[in-house]
PDB file of C-alpha atoms in Angstrom:
ATOM      1  CA  MET A   1      -6.183 -11.033   4.410  1.00  0.00           C
ATOM      2  CA  THR A   2      -3.164  -9.539   6.616  1.00  0.00           C
ATOM      3  CA  ARG A   3       0.122  -9.953   4.945  1.00  0.00           C
ATOM      4  CA  THR A   4       3.136 -11.251   6.295  1.00  0.00           C
ATOM      5  CA  ASP A   5       6.442 -11.054   5.009  1.00  0.00           C
ATOM      6  CA  ASP A   6       6.708 -15.014   3.769  1.00  0.00           C
ATOM      7  CA  ASP A   7       2.907 -15.043   3.028  1.00  0.00           C
ATOM      8  CA  SER A   8       2.421 -17.342  -0.295  1.00  0.00           C
ATOM      9  CA  TRP A   9      -1.204 -17.781  -2.447  1.00  0.00           C
ATOM     10  CA  ASP A  10      -3.157 -19.492  -4.650  1.00  0.00           C
ATOM     11  CA  ILE A  11      -4.428 -18.107  -7.986  1.00  0.00           C
ATOM     12  CA  THR A  12      -7.531 -18.063  -6.335  1.00  0.00           C
ATOM     13  CA  GLU A  13      -6.923 -16.380  -2.859  1.00  0.00           C
ATOM     14  CA  GLY A  14      -5.484 -13.510  -1.909  1.00  0.00           C
ATOM     15  CA  VAL A  15      -2.535 -11.318  -4.288  1.00  0.00           C
ATOM     16  CA  GLY A  16      -3.273 -14.093  -6.878  1.00  0.00           C
ATOM     17  CA  ALA A  17      -7.198 -13.004  -7.065  1.00  0.00           C
ATOM     18  CA  THR A  18      -5.746  -9.937  -7.999  1.00  0.00           C
ATOM     19  CA  ALA A  19      -4.844 -11.808 -11.298  1.00  0.00           C
ATOM     20  CA  LEU A  20      -8.005 -12.974 -11.788  1.00  0.00           C
ATOM     21  CA  GLY A  21     -10.060  -9.410 -11.362  1.00  0.00           C
ATOM     22  CA  VAL A  22      -7.620  -8.659 -14.238  1.00  0.00           C
ATOM     23  CA  ALA A  23      -7.696 -11.253 -16.581  1.00  0.00           C
ATOM     24  CA  TRP A  24     -11.682 -10.385 -16.313  1.00  0.00           C
ATOM     25  CA  ALA A  25     -11.065  -6.503 -17.484  1.00  0.00           C
ATOM     26  CA  ARG A  26      -8.976  -7.407 -20.199  1.00  0.00           C
ATOM     27  CA  ALA A  27     -11.193 -10.149 -21.131  1.00  0.00           C
ATOM     28  CA  GLN A  28     -13.713  -7.481 -21.414  1.00  0.00           C
ATOM     29  CA  GLU A  29     -11.703  -5.125 -23.942  1.00  0.00           C
ATOM     30  CA  ALA A  30     -13.048  -8.162 -26.608  1.00  0.00           C
ATOM     31  CA  ASN A  31     -16.713  -6.600 -26.062  1.00  0.00           C
ATOM     32  CA  SER A  32     -15.522  -3.015 -26.710  1.00  0.00           C
ATOM     33  CA  GLY A  33     -16.356  -0.941 -29.693  1.00  0.00           C
ATOM     34  CA  CYS A  34     -12.513  -0.679 -30.268  1.00  0.00           C
ATOM     35  CA  PRO A  35     -10.661  -3.074 -28.597  1.00  0.00           C
ATOM     36  CA  LEU A  36      -6.860  -1.682 -27.869  1.00  0.00           C
ATOM     37  CA  PHE A  37      -5.133  -4.641 -27.731  1.00  0.00           C
ATOM     38  CA  LYS A  38      -6.058  -8.719 -28.457  1.00  0.00           C
ATOM     39  CA  ASP A  39      -5.947 -10.953 -26.013  1.00  0.00           C
ATOM     40  CA  THR A  40      -8.145 -14.588 -26.596  1.00  0.00           C
ATOM     41  CA  TYR A  41      -6.591 -16.136 -23.277  1.00  0.00           C
ATOM     42  CA  ALA A  42      -8.155 -13.790 -20.976  1.00  0.00           C
ATOM     43  CA  GLN A  43     -11.275 -15.970 -20.531  1.00  0.00           C
ATOM     44  CA  ARG A  44      -9.381 -19.356 -20.458  1.00  0.00           C
ATOM     45  CA  PHE A  45      -8.314 -18.282 -17.556  1.00  0.00           C
ATOM     46  CA  ILE A  46     -11.461 -17.123 -16.197  1.00  0.00           C
ATOM     47  CA  ASP A  47     -13.226 -20.469 -17.221  1.00  0.00           C
ATOM     48  CA  ALA A  48     -10.773 -22.326 -16.139  1.00  0.00           C
ATOM     49  CA  ALA A  49     -10.516 -20.654 -12.234  1.00  0.00           C
ATOM     50  CA  THR A  50     -14.107 -20.881 -12.260  1.00  0.00           C
ATOM     51  CA  ALA A  51     -13.822 -25.171 -12.898  1.00  0.00           C
ATOM     52  CA  ARG A  52     -12.089 -24.708  -9.846  1.00  0.00           C
ATOM     53  CA  GLY A  53     -14.750 -22.968  -7.803  1.00  0.00           C
ATOM     54  CA  TRP A  54     -13.290 -19.433  -7.846  1.00  0.00           C
ATOM     55  CA  GLN A  55     -16.221 -17.009  -8.073  1.00  0.00           C
ATOM     56  CA  LEU A  56     -16.744 -14.087 -10.691  1.00  0.00           C
ATOM     57  CA  PRO A  57     -16.151 -11.181  -8.769  1.00  0.00           C
ATOM     58  CA  PRO A  58     -19.163  -9.903  -6.823  1.00  0.00           C
ATOM     59  CA  SER A  59     -21.797  -7.428  -8.472  1.00  0.00           C
ATOM     60  CA  HIS A  60     -20.188  -4.283  -6.686  1.00  0.00           C
ATOM     61  CA  MET A  61     -16.709  -5.281  -8.086  1.00  0.00           C
ATOM     62  CA  VAL A  62     -17.794  -5.892 -11.288  1.00  0.00           C
ATOM     63  CA  GLU A  63     -18.810  -2.138 -11.064  1.00  0.00           C
ATOM     64  CA  ARG A  64     -15.639  -1.301 -10.118  1.00  0.00           C
ATOM     65  CA  ILE A  65     -14.021  -3.147 -12.314  1.00  0.00           C
ATOM     66  CA  ARG A  66     -15.921  -1.603 -15.324  1.00  0.00           C
ATOM     67  CA  ALA A  67     -15.201   2.034 -13.978  1.00  0.00           C
ATOM     68  CA  ILE A  68     -11.401   1.484 -14.480  1.00  0.00           C
ATOM     69  CA  SER A  69     -11.304  -0.784 -17.226  1.00  0.00           C
ATOM     70  CA  ASN A  70     -10.011   1.994 -19.861  1.00  0.00           C
ATOM     71  CA  TYR A  71      -7.376   2.266 -17.746  1.00  0.00           C
ATOM     72  CA  ALA A  72      -6.855  -1.235 -17.238  1.00  0.00           C
ATOM     73  CA  ALA A  73      -6.354  -1.329 -21.863  1.00  0.00           C
ATOM     74  CA  SER A  74      -4.287   1.395 -21.869  1.00  0.00           C
ATOM     75  CA  ARG A  75      -2.169  -0.016 -19.209  1.00  0.00           C
ATOM     76  CA  THR A  76      -1.953  -3.436 -21.061  1.00  0.00           C
ATOM     77  CA  LYS A  77      -1.211  -1.759 -24.274  1.00  0.00           C
ATOM     78  CA  TRP A  78       1.266   0.572 -22.817  1.00  0.00           C
ATOM     79  CA  PHE A  79       3.481  -2.662 -22.103  1.00  0.00           C
ATOM     80  CA  ASP A  80       2.497  -4.372 -25.071  1.00  0.00           C
ATOM     81  CA  ASN A  81       3.895  -1.625 -26.903  1.00  0.00           C
ATOM     82  CA  PHE A  82       6.764  -1.206 -24.075  1.00  0.00           C
ATOM     83  CA  PHE A  83       7.880  -4.901 -25.273  1.00  0.00           C
ATOM     84  CA  THR A  84       7.132  -4.251 -29.000  1.00  0.00           C
ATOM     85  CA  THR A  85       9.792  -1.216 -29.426  1.00  0.00           C
ATOM     86  CA  ALA A  86      12.641  -3.243 -27.033  1.00  0.00           C
ATOM     87  CA  GLY A  87      12.128  -6.115 -29.675  1.00  0.00           C
ATOM     88  CA  ALA A  88      12.350  -3.989 -32.764  1.00  0.00           C
ATOM     89  CA  ASN A  89      15.344  -2.379 -30.902  1.00  0.00           C
ATOM     90  CA  GLY A  90      17.656  -5.444 -30.988  1.00  0.00           C
ATOM     91  CA  VAL A  91      16.511  -6.462 -27.479  1.00  0.00           C
ATOM     92  CA  VAL A  92      15.124 -10.368 -27.579  1.00  0.00           C
ATOM     93  CA  GLN A  93      15.479 -11.379 -23.521  1.00  0.00           C
ATOM     94  CA  ALA A  94      12.431 -10.274 -21.478  1.00  0.00           C
ATOM     95  CA  VAL A  95      11.652 -10.418 -18.175  1.00  0.00           C
ATOM     96  CA  ILE A  96       7.979  -9.886 -16.568  1.00  0.00           C
ATOM     97  CA  LEU A  97       7.596  -9.404 -13.252  1.00  0.00           C
ATOM     98  CA  ALA A  98       5.114 -11.386 -11.061  1.00  0.00           C
ATOM     99  CA  ALA A  99       3.696 -11.555 -14.156  1.00  0.00           C
ATOM    100  CA  GLY A 100       0.560 -13.301 -12.621  1.00  0.00           C
ATOM    101  CA  LEU A 101      -1.726 -14.422 -15.966  1.00  0.00           C
ATOM    102  CA  ASP A 102      -0.049 -12.225 -18.540  1.00  0.00           C
ATOM    103  CA  ALA A 103      -0.359 -13.936 -21.703  1.00  0.00           C
ATOM    104  CA  ARG A 104       1.817 -12.028 -23.582  1.00  0.00           C
ATOM    105  CA  ALA A 105       4.420 -14.642 -24.482  1.00  0.00           C
ATOM    106  CA  TRP A 106       1.732 -16.175 -26.408  1.00  0.00           C
ATOM    107  CA  ARG A 107       0.285 -13.424 -27.495  1.00  0.00           C
ATOM    108  CA  LEU A 108       2.265 -10.721 -28.403  1.00  0.00           C
ATOM    109  CA  PRO A 109       4.643 -11.145 -32.134  1.00  0.00           C
ATOM    110  CA  TRP A 110       8.246 -11.778 -30.450  1.00  0.00           C
ATOM    111  CA  ALA A 111      11.067 -11.070 -32.126  1.00  0.00           C
ATOM    112  CA  HIS A 112      13.153 -13.944 -34.184  1.00  0.00           C
ATOM    113  CA  ASP A 113      15.382 -15.563 -31.012  1.00  0.00           C
ATOM    114  CA  SER A 114      13.354 -13.719 -27.937  1.00  0.00           C
ATOM    115  CA  VAL A 115      13.284 -15.569 -24.763  1.00  0.00           C
ATOM    116  CA  VAL A 116      10.170 -15.066 -22.206  1.00  0.00           C
ATOM    117  CA  TYR A 117      11.401 -15.480 -18.206  1.00  0.00           C
ATOM    118  CA  GLU A 118       8.155 -15.330 -16.610  1.00  0.00           C
ATOM    119  CA  ILE A 119       8.607 -15.016 -12.978  1.00  0.00           C
ATOM    120  CA  ASP A 120       5.696 -15.670 -10.190  1.00  0.00           C
ATOM    121  CA  GLN A 121       4.407 -17.587  -7.276  1.00  0.00           C
ATOM    122  CA  PRO A 122       4.985 -21.263  -8.072  1.00  0.00           C
ATOM    123  CA  LYS A 123       0.990 -22.326  -7.845  1.00  0.00           C
ATOM    124  CA  VAL A 124       0.193 -19.029 -10.220  1.00  0.00           C
ATOM    125  CA  LEU A 125       2.506 -20.074 -13.110  1.00  0.00           C
ATOM    126  CA  ALA A 126       0.878 -23.832 -12.583  1.00  0.00           C
ATOM    127  CA  PHE A 127      -2.355 -22.590 -12.692  1.00  0.00           C
ATOM    128  CA  LYS A 128      -1.044 -21.146 -15.542  1.00  0.00           C
ATOM    129  CA  ALA A 129       0.840 -23.519 -17.324  1.00  0.00           C
ATOM    130  CA  GLN A 130      -2.265 -26.141 -17.239  1.00  0.00           C
ATOM    131  CA  THR A 131      -4.845 -23.727 -18.518  1.00  0.00           C
ATOM    132  CA  LEU A 132      -2.235 -23.027 -21.965  1.00  0.00           C
ATOM    133  CA  THR A 133      -0.798 -26.879 -22.062  1.00  0.00           C
ATOM    134  CA  ASP A 134      -1.938 -27.283 -25.212  1.00  0.00           C
ATOM    135  CA  ASP A 135      -1.293 -23.718 -26.484  1.00  0.00           C
ATOM    136  CA  SER A 136       2.685 -23.196 -27.971  1.00  0.00           C
ATOM    137  CA  PRO A 137       3.985 -19.563 -26.606  1.00  0.00           C
ATOM    138  CA  ALA A 138       5.164 -16.879 -29.614  1.00  0.00           C
ATOM    139  CA  ALA A 139       8.609 -17.172 -28.363  1.00  0.00           C
ATOM    140  CA  ARG A 140      11.099 -19.256 -26.271  1.00  0.00           C
ATOM    141  CA  TYR A 141       9.053 -19.218 -22.513  1.00  0.00           C
ATOM    142  CA  ILE A 142      10.823 -19.740 -19.217  1.00  0.00           C
ATOM    143  CA  ALA A 143       8.543 -20.184 -16.268  1.00  0.00           C
ATOM    144  CA  VAL A 144      11.053 -19.361 -13.024  1.00  0.00           C
ATOM    145  CA  PRO A 145       8.106 -20.171 -10.205  1.00  0.00           C
ATOM    146  CA  ILE A 146       9.753 -18.512  -7.205  1.00  0.00           C
ATOM    147  CA  ASP A 147       8.628 -15.445  -4.626  1.00  0.00           C
ATOM    148  CA  LEU A 148      10.424 -12.115  -6.069  1.00  0.00           C
ATOM    149  CA  ARG A 149      11.221 -11.491  -1.892  1.00  0.00           C
ATOM    150  CA  GLN A 150      13.661 -14.604  -2.439  1.00  0.00           C
ATOM    151  CA  ASP A 151      17.135 -14.944  -4.348  1.00  0.00           C
ATOM    152  CA  TRP A 152      15.084 -14.589  -7.936  1.00  0.00           C
ATOM    153  CA  PRO A 153      18.368 -13.409  -9.804  1.00  0.00           C
ATOM    154  CA  LYS A 154      20.086 -16.520  -8.790  1.00  0.00           C
ATOM    155  CA  ALA A 155      16.768 -18.880  -9.506  1.00  0.00           C
ATOM    156  CA  LEU A 156      16.892 -16.558 -12.669  1.00  0.00           C
ATOM    157  CA  CYS A 157      19.886 -16.729 -13.842  1.00  0.00           C
ATOM    158  CA  ASP A 158      19.807 -20.868 -13.250  1.00  0.00           C
ATOM    159  CA  ALA A 159      17.139 -20.532 -15.651  1.00  0.00           C
ATOM    160  CA  GLY A 160      19.255 -19.672 -18.246  1.00  0.00           C
ATOM    161  CA  PHE A 161      19.506 -16.039 -18.164  1.00  0.00           C
ATOM    162  CA  ASP A 162      22.564 -13.948 -19.648  1.00  0.00           C
ATOM    163  CA  THR A 163      23.336 -10.734 -17.595  1.00  0.00           C
ATOM    164  CA  GLN A 164      25.480 -10.003 -20.841  1.00  0.00           C
ATOM    165  CA  GLU A 165      22.671  -9.528 -23.132  1.00  0.00           C
ATOM    166  CA  PRO A 166      20.539  -6.560 -22.735  1.00  0.00           C
ATOM    167  CA  THR A 167      16.779  -6.805 -21.226  1.00  0.00           C
ATOM    168  CA  ALA A 168      13.357  -5.763 -21.552  1.00  0.00           C
ATOM    169  CA  TRP A 169      12.199  -5.930 -17.635  1.00  0.00           C
ATOM    170  CA  ALA A 170       8.237  -5.009 -16.693  1.00  0.00           C
ATOM    171  CA  ALA A 171       6.886  -4.542 -13.609  1.00  0.00           C
ATOM    172  CA  GLU A 172       3.018  -4.541 -13.951  1.00  0.00           C
ATOM    173  CA  GLY A 173       0.604  -3.856 -11.252  1.00  0.00           C
ATOM    174  CA  LEU A 174       3.258  -4.887  -8.949  1.00  0.00           C
ATOM    175  CA  LEU A 175       4.614  -2.373  -6.616  1.00  0.00           C
ATOM    176  CA  PRO A 176       2.483  -1.782  -4.074  1.00  0.00           C
ATOM    177  CA  TYR A 177       2.342  -5.675  -3.229  1.00  0.00           C
ATOM    178  CA  LEU A 178       6.418  -5.067  -2.307  1.00  0.00           C
ATOM    179  CA  PRO A 179       7.494  -3.334   1.228  1.00  0.00           C
ATOM    180  CA  ALA A 180       8.786  -0.601   0.393  1.00  0.00           C
ATOM    181  CA  GLU A 181      12.305  -2.208   0.843  1.00  0.00           C
ATOM    182  CA  GLY A 182      11.578  -5.204  -0.803  1.00  0.00           C
ATOM    183  CA  GLN A 183      10.816  -1.979  -3.621  1.00  0.00           C
ATOM    184  CA  ASP A 184      14.518  -0.585  -3.243  1.00  0.00           C
ATOM    185  CA  LEU A 185      15.899  -4.270  -3.336  1.00  0.00           C
ATOM    186  CA  LEU A 186      14.012  -4.965  -6.812  1.00  0.00           C
ATOM    187  CA  PHE A 187      15.448  -2.557  -8.568  1.00  0.00           C
ATOM    188  CA  ASP A 188      18.823  -2.993  -7.407  1.00  0.00           C
ATOM    189  CA  ARG A 189      18.769  -6.898  -8.646  1.00  0.00           C
ATOM    190  CA  ILE A 190      17.544  -5.731 -11.855  1.00  0.00           C
ATOM    191  CA  HIS A 191      19.873  -2.762 -12.454  1.00  0.00           C
ATOM    192  CA  ALA A 192      22.652  -5.215 -11.585  1.00  0.00           C
ATOM    193  CA  LEU A 193      21.550  -7.610 -13.632  1.00  0.00           C
ATOM    194  CA  SER A 194      20.844  -5.685 -16.806  1.00  0.00           C
ATOM    195  CA  ALA A 195      23.254  -4.978 -19.320  1.00  0.00           C
ATOM    196  CA  PRO A 196      22.951  -1.771 -21.592  1.00  0.00           C
ATOM    197  CA  GLY A 197      20.898  -1.560 -23.497  1.00  0.00           C
ATOM    198  CA  SER A 198      19.321  -3.032 -21.454  1.00  0.00           C
ATOM    199  CA  ARG A 199      14.757  -1.219 -20.745  1.00  0.00           C
ATOM    200  CA  ILE A 200      12.266  -1.390 -17.996  1.00  0.00           C
ATOM    201  CA  GLY A 201       9.090  -0.581 -18.254  1.00  0.00           C
ATOM    202  CA  VAL A 202       7.214  -0.278 -14.552  1.00  0.00           C
ATOM    203  CA  GLU A 203       3.374   1.332 -13.532  1.00  0.00           C
ATOM    204  CA  SER A 204       4.802   3.141 -10.273  1.00  0.00           C
ATOM    205  CA  PHE A 205       3.096   3.812  -7.869  1.00  0.00           C
ATOM    206  CA  GLY A 206       3.822   7.174  -6.103  1.00  0.00           C
ATOM    207  CA  ASN A 207       3.164   9.761  -3.157  1.00  0.00           C
ATOM    208  CA  LYS A 208       0.106  10.825  -5.224  1.00  0.00           C
ATOM    209  CA  PHE A 209      -1.671   7.288  -5.406  1.00  0.00           C
ATOM    210  CA  PHE A 210      -0.672   6.740  -1.353  1.00  0.00           C
ATOM    211  CA  ASP A 211      -2.321  10.015  -0.602  1.00  0.00           C
ATOM    212  CA  PRO A 212      -3.854   8.641   2.476  1.00  0.00           C
ATOM    213  CA  GLU A 213      -6.855  11.084   1.252  1.00  0.00           C
ATOM    214  CA  TYR A 214      -7.020   9.768  -1.649  1.00  0.00           C
ATOM    215  CA  LEU A 215      -7.064   5.908  -0.583  1.00  0.00           C
ATOM    216  CA  ALA A 216     -10.105   6.905   1.608  1.00  0.00           C
ATOM    217  CA  ASN A 217     -12.078   8.276  -1.285  1.00  0.00           C
ATOM    218  CA  ARG A 218     -11.572   4.916  -2.766  1.00  0.00           C
ATOM    219  CA  ARG A 219     -12.473   2.653  -0.246  1.00  0.00           C
ATOM    220  CA  ALA A 220     -15.305   4.673   0.487  1.00  0.00           C
ATOM    221  CA  GLN A 221     -16.243   4.512  -3.098  1.00  0.00           C
ATOM    222  CA  LEU A 222     -15.979   0.541  -2.400  1.00  0.00           C
ATOM    223  CA  ARG A 223     -18.366   0.824  -0.064  1.00  0.00           C
ATOM    224  CA  GLN A 224     -21.131   2.648  -1.540  1.00  0.00           C
ATOM    225  CA  MET A 225     -20.610   0.694  -4.898  1.00  0.00           C
ATOM    226  CA  ARG A 226     -21.303  -2.598  -2.148  1.00  0.00           C
ATOM    227  CA  GLU A 227     -24.105  -1.343  -0.237  1.00  0.00           C
ATOM    228  CA  ALA A 228     -25.226  -0.367  -3.262  1.00  0.00           C
ATOM    229  CA  ALA A 229     -25.426  -3.751  -5.290  1.00  0.00           C
ATOM    230  CA  GLY A 230     -26.509  -5.355  -1.924  1.00  0.00           C
ATOM    231  CA  ASP A 231     -23.973  -7.644  -1.185  1.00  0.00           C
ATOM    232  CA  ASP A 232     -22.664  -9.025   1.660  1.00  0.00           C
ATOM    233  CA  ALA A 233     -19.505  -7.692   3.245  1.00  0.00           C
ATOM    234  CA  THR A 234     -18.939 -10.158   5.682  1.00  0.00           C
ATOM    235  CA  ASP A 235     -16.145 -11.865   3.438  1.00  0.00           C
ATOM    236  CA  ALA A 236     -15.177  -8.390   1.433  1.00  0.00           C
ATOM    237  CA  VAL A 237     -11.788  -8.515   0.351  1.00  0.00           C
ATOM    238  CA  ASP A 238     -10.399  -4.735  -0.278  1.00  0.00           C
ATOM    239  CA  VAL A 239      -7.739  -4.636  -2.282  1.00  0.00           C
ATOM    240  CA  GLN A 240      -6.191  -2.043  -0.395  1.00  0.00           C
ATOM    241  CA  ASP A 241      -5.329  -4.570   2.590  1.00  0.00           C
ATOM    242  CA  LEU A 242      -2.909  -6.492   0.497  1.00  0.00           C
ATOM    243  CA  TRP A 243      -0.871  -3.407  -0.258  1.00  0.00           C
ATOM    244  CA  TYR A 244       2.151  -2.031   1.673  1.00  0.00           C
ATOM    245  CA  ILE A 245       0.983   1.459   2.202  1.00  0.00           C
ATOM    246  CA  GLU A 246       4.278   3.295   2.795  1.00  0.00           C
ATOM    247  CA  ASP A 247       6.246   5.826   1.948  1.00  0.00           C
ATOM    248  CA  ARG A 248       8.485   5.033  -1.569  1.00  0.00           C
ATOM    249  CA  THR A 249      11.644   6.016  -3.278  1.00  0.00           C
ATOM    250  CA  ASP A 250      10.518   7.496  -6.717  1.00  0.00           C
ATOM    251  CA  VAL A 251      10.900   5.251  -9.940  1.00  0.00           C
ATOM    252  CA  ALA A 252      11.779   7.480 -12.308  1.00  0.00           C
ATOM    253  CA  ASP A 253      14.181   9.380 -10.159  1.00  0.00           C
ATOM    254  CA  TRP A 254      15.926   6.189  -8.968  1.00  0.00           C
ATOM    255  CA  LEU A 255      16.461   4.724 -12.219  1.00  0.00           C
ATOM    256  CA  MET A 256      18.017   8.078 -13.271  1.00  0.00           C
ATOM    257  CA  ARG A 257      20.176   8.556 -10.557  1.00  0.00           C
ATOM    258  CA  HIS A 258      21.545   4.878 -11.385  1.00  0.00           C
ATOM    259  CA  GLY A 259      22.335   5.872 -15.522  1.00  0.00           C
ATOM    260  CA  TRP A 260      19.320   4.876 -16.640  1.00  0.00           C
ATOM    261  CA  ARG A 261      17.443   7.487 -19.722  1.00  0.00           C
ATOM    262  CA  VAL A 262      14.227   7.562 -18.179  1.00  0.00           C
ATOM    263  CA  SER A 263      10.334   9.465 -19.702  1.00  0.00           C
ATOM    264  CA  THR A 264       7.561   8.725 -18.038  1.00  0.00           C
ATOM    265  CA  GLU A 265       3.869   9.268 -18.426  1.00  0.00           C
ATOM    266  CA  ASP A 266       1.063  10.123 -16.047  1.00  0.00           C
ATOM    267  CA  ALA A 267      -2.362   7.469 -16.552  1.00  0.00           C
ATOM    268  CA  GLN A 268      -4.595  10.323 -17.349  1.00  0.00           C
ATOM    269  CA  THR A 269      -2.137  11.662 -20.314  1.00  0.00           C
ATOM    270  CA  LEU A 270      -1.929   7.987 -21.346  1.00  0.00           C
ATOM    271  CA  MET A 271      -5.369   7.296 -21.515  1.00  0.00           C
ATOM    272  CA  GLU A 272      -5.740  10.191 -23.317  1.00  0.00           C
ATOM    273  CA  ARG A 273      -3.245   9.290 -26.027  1.00  0.00           C
ATOM    274  CA  PHE A 274      -5.310   5.853 -26.517  1.00  0.00           C
ATOM    275  CA  GLY A 275      -8.571   7.790 -26.900  1.00  0.00           C
ATOM    276  CA  ARG A 276      -9.801   6.203 -23.118  1.00  0.00           C
ATOM    277  CA  PRO A 277      -9.770   9.436 -21.301  1.00  0.00           C
ATOM    278  CA  PRO A 278     -11.742   9.087 -18.039  1.00  0.00           C
ATOM    279  CA  THR A 279     -14.893   9.950 -17.841  1.00  0.00           C
ATOM    280  CA  ALA A 280     -16.227  12.288 -14.405  1.00  0.00           C
ATOM    281  CA  ALA A 281     -18.051   9.095 -13.236  1.00  0.00           C
ATOM    282  CA  THR A 282     -14.717   7.242 -13.489  1.00  0.00           C
ATOM    283  CA  GLU A 283     -11.994  10.196 -12.764  1.00  0.00           C
ATOM    284  CA  ASP A 284     -11.619   9.095  -8.690  1.00  0.00           C
ATOM    285  CA  THR A 285     -11.321   5.512  -9.063  1.00  0.00           C
ATOM    286  CA  THR A 286      -8.716   5.634 -12.129  1.00  0.00           C
ATOM    287  CA  PRO A 287      -5.365   5.079 -10.457  1.00  0.00           C
ATOM    288  CA  ARG A 288      -3.062   8.105 -10.342  1.00  0.00           C
ATOM    289  CA  THR A 289      -0.014   6.215 -11.292  1.00  0.00           C
ATOM    290  CA  THR A 290       2.740   6.692 -13.673  1.00  0.00           C
ATOM    291  CA  PHE A 291       4.097   4.777 -16.518  1.00  0.00           C
ATOM    292  CA  VAL A 292       8.152   4.623 -16.202  1.00  0.00           C
ATOM    293  CA  GLU A 293      10.354   3.586 -19.101  1.00  0.00           C
ATOM    294  CA  GLY A 294      14.144   3.745 -18.669  1.00  0.00           C
ATOM    295  CA  VAL A 295      16.878   2.534 -21.079  1.00  0.00           C
ATOM    296  CA  ARG A 296      20.585   1.660 -19.610  1.00  0.00           C
ATOM    297  CA  SER A 297      22.962   3.538 -21.563  1.00  0.00           C
TER     298      SER A 297
END
């Protein structure tokens, strides 16, 4: 799939389908010996998509997802902790950017009077609403169906967002799907909407992640997995083809320059802290990301 400035997608295609891959990984965590989190909704999303004709990942992708399952679990746990910590510090307004099939509005223990806004493509949020139609969220939940490349701040405010209240913002698995200029605009908008005391959690993809040699090795590993599994490469989709591989502003530096207090933790350190360190077999497939948390003074 070739990206364009105005492309859109359903849950079973393009960027939308990556949310199903993440949901599949979250569903697998329930079968681990000591799960880092509990997400009873993930498998339901997979079942609903399968009923609509979506096919489970081909065998080579299953192996790839399993290879980075400890990363996916650690990332999920980090963002879970981010939101619960924000709530414990009195932040009861949350915005999940490019929410995909994130079910935190349903499964986390939100503080009293919390409101959770989710922003994503209209078809993605519609699929989520249809799948969870009989379930009640654990906080007041408001879907904001709009592309992040459009005027989402206006749509968010029209939906009831209060710019005078501190907010917990989350950008998980999002930034590679935005062009570099789009990433800068995203943070400009977040900053403009953030009252003092606001918090932000970001999975940051920097120069180490976009290193050409590193990306070439990842692509080669995927090809080897596909060939070893005997999968047909005719319609194979490499997630790298969905990314904007461009030089980017460092997220932590940007936040500090704009007056946010920042802490960072690289992926490997995070995984070790949660008891899920990369193995020798998965070290090369573990994303070279940094988890950034900021608090606006």
